[in-house]
GROMACS .gro file of C-alpha atoms in nm:
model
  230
    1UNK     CA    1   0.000   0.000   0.000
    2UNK     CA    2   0.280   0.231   0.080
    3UNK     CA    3   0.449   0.175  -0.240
    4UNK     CA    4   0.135   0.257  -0.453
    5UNK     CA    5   0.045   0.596  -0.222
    6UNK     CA    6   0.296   0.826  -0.383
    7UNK     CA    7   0.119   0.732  -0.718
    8UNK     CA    8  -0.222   0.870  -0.604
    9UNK     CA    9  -0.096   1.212  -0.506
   10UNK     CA   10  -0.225   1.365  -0.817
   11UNK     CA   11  -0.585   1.202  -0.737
   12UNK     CA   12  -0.584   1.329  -0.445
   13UNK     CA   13  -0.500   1.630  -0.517
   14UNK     CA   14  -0.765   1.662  -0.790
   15UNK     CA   15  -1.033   1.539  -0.564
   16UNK     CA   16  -0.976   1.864  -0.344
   17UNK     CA   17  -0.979   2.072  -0.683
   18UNK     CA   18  -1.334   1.942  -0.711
   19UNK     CA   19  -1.411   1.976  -0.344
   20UNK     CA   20  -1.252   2.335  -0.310
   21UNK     CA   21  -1.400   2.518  -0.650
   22UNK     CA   22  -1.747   2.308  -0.578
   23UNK     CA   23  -1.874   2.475  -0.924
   24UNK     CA   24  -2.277   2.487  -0.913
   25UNK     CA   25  -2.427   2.224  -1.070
   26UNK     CA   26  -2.696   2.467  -1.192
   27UNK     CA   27  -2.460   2.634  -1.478
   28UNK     CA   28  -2.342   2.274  -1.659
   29UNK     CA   29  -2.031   2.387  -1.866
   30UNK     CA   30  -1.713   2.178  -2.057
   31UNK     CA   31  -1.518   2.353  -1.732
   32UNK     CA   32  -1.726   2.236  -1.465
   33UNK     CA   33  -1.739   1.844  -1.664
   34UNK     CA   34  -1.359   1.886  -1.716
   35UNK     CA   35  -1.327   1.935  -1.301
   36UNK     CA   36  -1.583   1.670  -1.213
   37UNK     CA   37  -1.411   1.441  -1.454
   38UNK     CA   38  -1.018   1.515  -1.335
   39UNK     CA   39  -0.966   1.270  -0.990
   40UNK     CA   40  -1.083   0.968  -1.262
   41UNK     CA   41  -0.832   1.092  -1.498
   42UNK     CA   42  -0.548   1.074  -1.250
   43UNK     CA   43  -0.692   0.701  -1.187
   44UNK     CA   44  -0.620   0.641  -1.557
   45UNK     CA   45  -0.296   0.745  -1.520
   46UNK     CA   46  -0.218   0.578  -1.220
   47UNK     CA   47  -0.315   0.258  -1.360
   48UNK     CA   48  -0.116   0.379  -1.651
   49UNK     CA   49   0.175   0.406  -1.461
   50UNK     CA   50   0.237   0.047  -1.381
   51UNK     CA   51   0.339   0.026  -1.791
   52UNK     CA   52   0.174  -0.064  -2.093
   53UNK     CA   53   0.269  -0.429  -2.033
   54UNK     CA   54   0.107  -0.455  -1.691
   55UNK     CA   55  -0.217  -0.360  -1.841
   56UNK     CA   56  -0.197  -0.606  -2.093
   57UNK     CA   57  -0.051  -0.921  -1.908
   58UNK     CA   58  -0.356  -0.839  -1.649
   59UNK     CA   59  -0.702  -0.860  -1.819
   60UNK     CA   60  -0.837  -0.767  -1.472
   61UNK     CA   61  -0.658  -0.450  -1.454
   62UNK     CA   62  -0.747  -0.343  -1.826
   63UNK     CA   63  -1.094  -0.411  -1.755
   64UNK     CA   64  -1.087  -0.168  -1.434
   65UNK     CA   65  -0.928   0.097  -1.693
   66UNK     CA   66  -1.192   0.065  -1.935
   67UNK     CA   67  -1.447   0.083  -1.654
   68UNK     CA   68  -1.303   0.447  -1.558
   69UNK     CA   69  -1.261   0.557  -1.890
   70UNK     CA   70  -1.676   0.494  -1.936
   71UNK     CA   71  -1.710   0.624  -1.556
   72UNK     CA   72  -1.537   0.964  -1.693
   73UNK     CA   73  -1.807   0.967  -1.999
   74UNK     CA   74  -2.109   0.904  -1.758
   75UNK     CA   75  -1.990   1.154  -1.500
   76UNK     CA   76  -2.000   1.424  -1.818
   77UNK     CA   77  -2.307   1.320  -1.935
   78UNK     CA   78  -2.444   1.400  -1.586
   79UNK     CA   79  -2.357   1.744  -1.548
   80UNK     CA   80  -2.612   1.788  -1.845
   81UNK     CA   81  -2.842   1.587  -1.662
   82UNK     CA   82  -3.104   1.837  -1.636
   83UNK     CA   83  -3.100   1.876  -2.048
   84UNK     CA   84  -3.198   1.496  -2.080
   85UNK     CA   85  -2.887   1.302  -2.063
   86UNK     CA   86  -2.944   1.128  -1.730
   87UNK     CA   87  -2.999   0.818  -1.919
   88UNK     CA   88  -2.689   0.819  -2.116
   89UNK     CA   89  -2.471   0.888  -1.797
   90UNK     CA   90  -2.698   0.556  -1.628
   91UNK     CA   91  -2.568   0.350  -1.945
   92UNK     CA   92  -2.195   0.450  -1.930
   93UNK     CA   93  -2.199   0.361  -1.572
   94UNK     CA   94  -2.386   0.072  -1.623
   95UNK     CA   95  -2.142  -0.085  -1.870
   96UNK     CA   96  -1.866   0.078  -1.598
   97UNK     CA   97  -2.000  -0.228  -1.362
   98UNK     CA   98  -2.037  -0.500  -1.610
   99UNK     CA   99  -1.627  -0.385  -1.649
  100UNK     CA  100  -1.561  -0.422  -1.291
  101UNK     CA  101  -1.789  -0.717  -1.234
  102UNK     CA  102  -1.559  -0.901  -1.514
  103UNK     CA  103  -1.273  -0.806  -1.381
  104UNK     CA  104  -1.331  -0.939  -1.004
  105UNK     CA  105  -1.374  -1.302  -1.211
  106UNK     CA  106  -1.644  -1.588  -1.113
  107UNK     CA  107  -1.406  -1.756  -0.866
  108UNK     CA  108  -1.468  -1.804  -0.533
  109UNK     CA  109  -1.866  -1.804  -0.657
  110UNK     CA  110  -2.022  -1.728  -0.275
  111UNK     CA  111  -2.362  -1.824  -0.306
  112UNK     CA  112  -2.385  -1.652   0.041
  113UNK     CA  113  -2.263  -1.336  -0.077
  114UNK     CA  114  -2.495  -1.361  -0.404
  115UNK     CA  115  -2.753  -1.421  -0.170
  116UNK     CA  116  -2.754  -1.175   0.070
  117UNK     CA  117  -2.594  -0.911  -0.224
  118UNK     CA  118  -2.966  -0.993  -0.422
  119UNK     CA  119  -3.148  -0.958  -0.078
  120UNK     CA  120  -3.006  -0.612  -0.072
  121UNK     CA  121  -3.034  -0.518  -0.419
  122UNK     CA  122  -3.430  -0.625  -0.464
  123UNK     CA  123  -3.491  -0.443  -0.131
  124UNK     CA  124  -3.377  -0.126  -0.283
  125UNK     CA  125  -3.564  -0.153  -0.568
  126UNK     CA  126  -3.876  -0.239  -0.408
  127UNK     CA  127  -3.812   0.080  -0.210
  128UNK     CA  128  -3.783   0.297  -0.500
  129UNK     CA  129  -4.024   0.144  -0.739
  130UNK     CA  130  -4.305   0.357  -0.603
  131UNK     CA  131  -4.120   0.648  -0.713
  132UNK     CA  132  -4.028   0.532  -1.034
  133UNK     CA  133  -4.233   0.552  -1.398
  134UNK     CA  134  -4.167   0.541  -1.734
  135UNK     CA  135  -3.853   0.346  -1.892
  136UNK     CA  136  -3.683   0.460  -1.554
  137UNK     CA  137  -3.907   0.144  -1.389
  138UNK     CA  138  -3.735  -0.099  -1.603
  139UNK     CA  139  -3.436   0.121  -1.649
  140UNK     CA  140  -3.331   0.141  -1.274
  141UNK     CA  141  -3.428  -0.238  -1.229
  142UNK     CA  142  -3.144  -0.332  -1.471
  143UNK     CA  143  -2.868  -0.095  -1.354
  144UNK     CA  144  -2.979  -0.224  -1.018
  145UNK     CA  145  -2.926  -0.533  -1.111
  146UNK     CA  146  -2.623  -0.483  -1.284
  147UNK     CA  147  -2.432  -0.300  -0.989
  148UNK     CA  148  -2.603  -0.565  -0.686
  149UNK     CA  149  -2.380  -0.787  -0.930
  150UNK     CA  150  -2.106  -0.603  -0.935
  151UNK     CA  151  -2.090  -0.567  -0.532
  152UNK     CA  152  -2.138  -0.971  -0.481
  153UNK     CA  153  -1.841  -1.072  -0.744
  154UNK     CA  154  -1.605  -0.799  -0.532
  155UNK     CA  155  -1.772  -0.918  -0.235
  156UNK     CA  156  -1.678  -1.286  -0.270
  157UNK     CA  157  -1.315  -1.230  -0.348
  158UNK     CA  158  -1.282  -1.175   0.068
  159UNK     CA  159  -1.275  -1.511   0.247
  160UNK     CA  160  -1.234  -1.434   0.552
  161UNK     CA  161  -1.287  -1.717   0.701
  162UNK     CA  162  -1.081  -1.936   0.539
  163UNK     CA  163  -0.789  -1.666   0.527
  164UNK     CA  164  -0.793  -1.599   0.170
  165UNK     CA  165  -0.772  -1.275   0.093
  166UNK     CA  166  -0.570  -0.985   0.008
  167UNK     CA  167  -0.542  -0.605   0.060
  168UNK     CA  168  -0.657  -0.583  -0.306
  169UNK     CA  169  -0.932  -0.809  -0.282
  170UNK     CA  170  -1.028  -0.611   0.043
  171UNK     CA  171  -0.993  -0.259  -0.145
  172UNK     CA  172  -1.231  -0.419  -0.416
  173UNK     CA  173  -1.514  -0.533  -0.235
  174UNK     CA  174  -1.499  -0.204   0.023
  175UNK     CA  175  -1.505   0.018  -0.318
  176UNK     CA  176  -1.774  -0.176  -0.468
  177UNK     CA  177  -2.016  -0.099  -0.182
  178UNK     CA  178  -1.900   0.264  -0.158
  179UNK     CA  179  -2.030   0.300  -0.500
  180UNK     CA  180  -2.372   0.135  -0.432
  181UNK     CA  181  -2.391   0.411  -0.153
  182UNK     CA  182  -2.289   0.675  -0.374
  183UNK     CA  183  -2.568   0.571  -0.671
  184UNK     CA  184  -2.857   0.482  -0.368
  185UNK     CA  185  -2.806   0.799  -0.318
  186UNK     CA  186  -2.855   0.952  -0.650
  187UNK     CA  187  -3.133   0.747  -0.682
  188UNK     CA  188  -3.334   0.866  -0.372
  189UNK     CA  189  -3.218   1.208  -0.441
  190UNK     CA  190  -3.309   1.180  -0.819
  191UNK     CA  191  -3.697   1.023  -0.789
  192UNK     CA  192  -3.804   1.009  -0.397
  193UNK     CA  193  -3.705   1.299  -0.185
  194UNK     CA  194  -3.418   1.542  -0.111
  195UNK     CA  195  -3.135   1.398   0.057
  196UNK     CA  196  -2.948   1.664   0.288
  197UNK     CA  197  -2.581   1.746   0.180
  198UNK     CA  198  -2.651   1.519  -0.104
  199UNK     CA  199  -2.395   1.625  -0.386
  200UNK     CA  200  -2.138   1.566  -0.065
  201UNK     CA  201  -2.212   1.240  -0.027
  202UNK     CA  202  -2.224   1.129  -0.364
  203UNK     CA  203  -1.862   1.266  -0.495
  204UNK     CA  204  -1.729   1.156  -0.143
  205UNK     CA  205  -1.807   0.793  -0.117
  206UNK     CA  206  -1.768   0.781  -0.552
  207UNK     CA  207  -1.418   0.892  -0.587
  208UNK     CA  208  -1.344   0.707  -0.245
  209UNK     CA  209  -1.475   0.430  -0.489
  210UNK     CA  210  -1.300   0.432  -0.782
  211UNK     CA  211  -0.921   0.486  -0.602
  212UNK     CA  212  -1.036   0.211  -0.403
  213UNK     CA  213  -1.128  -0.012  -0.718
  214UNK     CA  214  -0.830   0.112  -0.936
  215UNK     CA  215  -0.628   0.004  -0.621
  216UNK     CA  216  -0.748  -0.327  -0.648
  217UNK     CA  217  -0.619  -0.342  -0.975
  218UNK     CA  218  -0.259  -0.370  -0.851
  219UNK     CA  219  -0.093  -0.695  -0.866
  220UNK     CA  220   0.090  -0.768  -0.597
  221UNK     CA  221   0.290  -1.140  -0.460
  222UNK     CA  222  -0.013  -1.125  -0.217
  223UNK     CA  223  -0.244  -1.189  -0.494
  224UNK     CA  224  -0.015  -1.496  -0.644
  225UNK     CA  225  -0.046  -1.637  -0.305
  226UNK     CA  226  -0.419  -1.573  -0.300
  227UNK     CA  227  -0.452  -1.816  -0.639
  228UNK     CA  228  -0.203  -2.063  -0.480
  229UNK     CA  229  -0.426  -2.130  -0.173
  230UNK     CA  230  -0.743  -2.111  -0.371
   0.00000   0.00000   0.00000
């Protein structure tokens, strides 16, 4: 972990770019999408970073780079929300967790995680369904469904309890359900009621996400030894 910190200073430093300027999201401009967009950016090149060669000896890893390169085209599309593109930032992010959800792999399956991960998701869709009409009914169901997915294959890649797991698998799983928090809450801010300090919530937990996800990228000797005992 220490090794990879220097490597996130830019992020970091981006994220309080964001965080500092906190541009209204009433007056959508390239400037404002070009700010919003910047902490993923750094995630590309951090990724990046680890050479051309690492990205394509690890499918995993190039998968997690594609997934932030869509991320960065959904979270554009959604500072135009208002003029109709909603949807077309929903679809980037939705193929953003069918990246991810191919790059945490099938292995360990978890039925238990699967379980309780589809327990979950279905509860937060009956929740919202009320709220819901139009294509958005069948719309948010599949995006849903797609990200509850998501959160059980990063999910099952901690076994605690029969010690295998690593500080990337960990950093996976813990970014995957940051980023259901962060869309839950778009969701209940988007169709069912305010949510206070909303727009805080969402970046925070989302870029806390994606550095978290794009960590899990990294392949370390902890990860060989994770295949070994598995």
């Amino acid at each position: 972990v220490k090794s990879e910190g220097p490597k996130l200073v830019p992020f970091f430093k981006a994220t309080c770019v964001y965080f500092v300027l906190w541009l209204p999201t009433s007056s959508p401009s390239w400037f404002s999408a070009l700010i919003k967009c910047l902490p993923i950016f750094c995630l590309w090149v951090f990724l990046l970073a680890h050479g051309i060669n690492f990205l394509v000896s690890h499918r995993s890893a190039s998968r997690i780079l594609a997934g932030l390169i869509f991320s960065a085209v959904g979270d554009a599309f959604l500072i135009w929300q208002e003029q109709g593109y909603f949807i077309h930032g929903l679809l980037m992010f939705g193929i953003t967790h069918i990246l991810y959800s191919s790059a945490f792999g099938m292995k360990p399956l978890d039925l238990k995680a699967g379980l309780l991960m589809g327990v979950v998701s279905s509860s937060c869709y009956a929740f919202l369904y009320s709220y819901l009409s139009g294509p958005f009914t069948y719309l948010v169901a599949v995006y849903i469904a797609l990200i509850g997915f998501m959160g059980w294959r990063a999910m099952a890649g901690v076994q605690l309890c029969n010690d295998l797991w690593t500080w990337t698998k960990l950093s996976a799983c813990v970014g995957a359900m940051l980023f259901m928090v962060s869309d839950l809450t778009i969701a209940l801010n988007e169709f069912c009621f305010p949510v206070p300090y909303s727009r805080f919530i969402i970046m925070a937990t989302y870029y806390a996400a994606q550095m978290l996800i794009a960590l899990s990228a990294v392949e370390t000797r902890d990860d060989e030894d994770f295949r070994k005992r598995s």
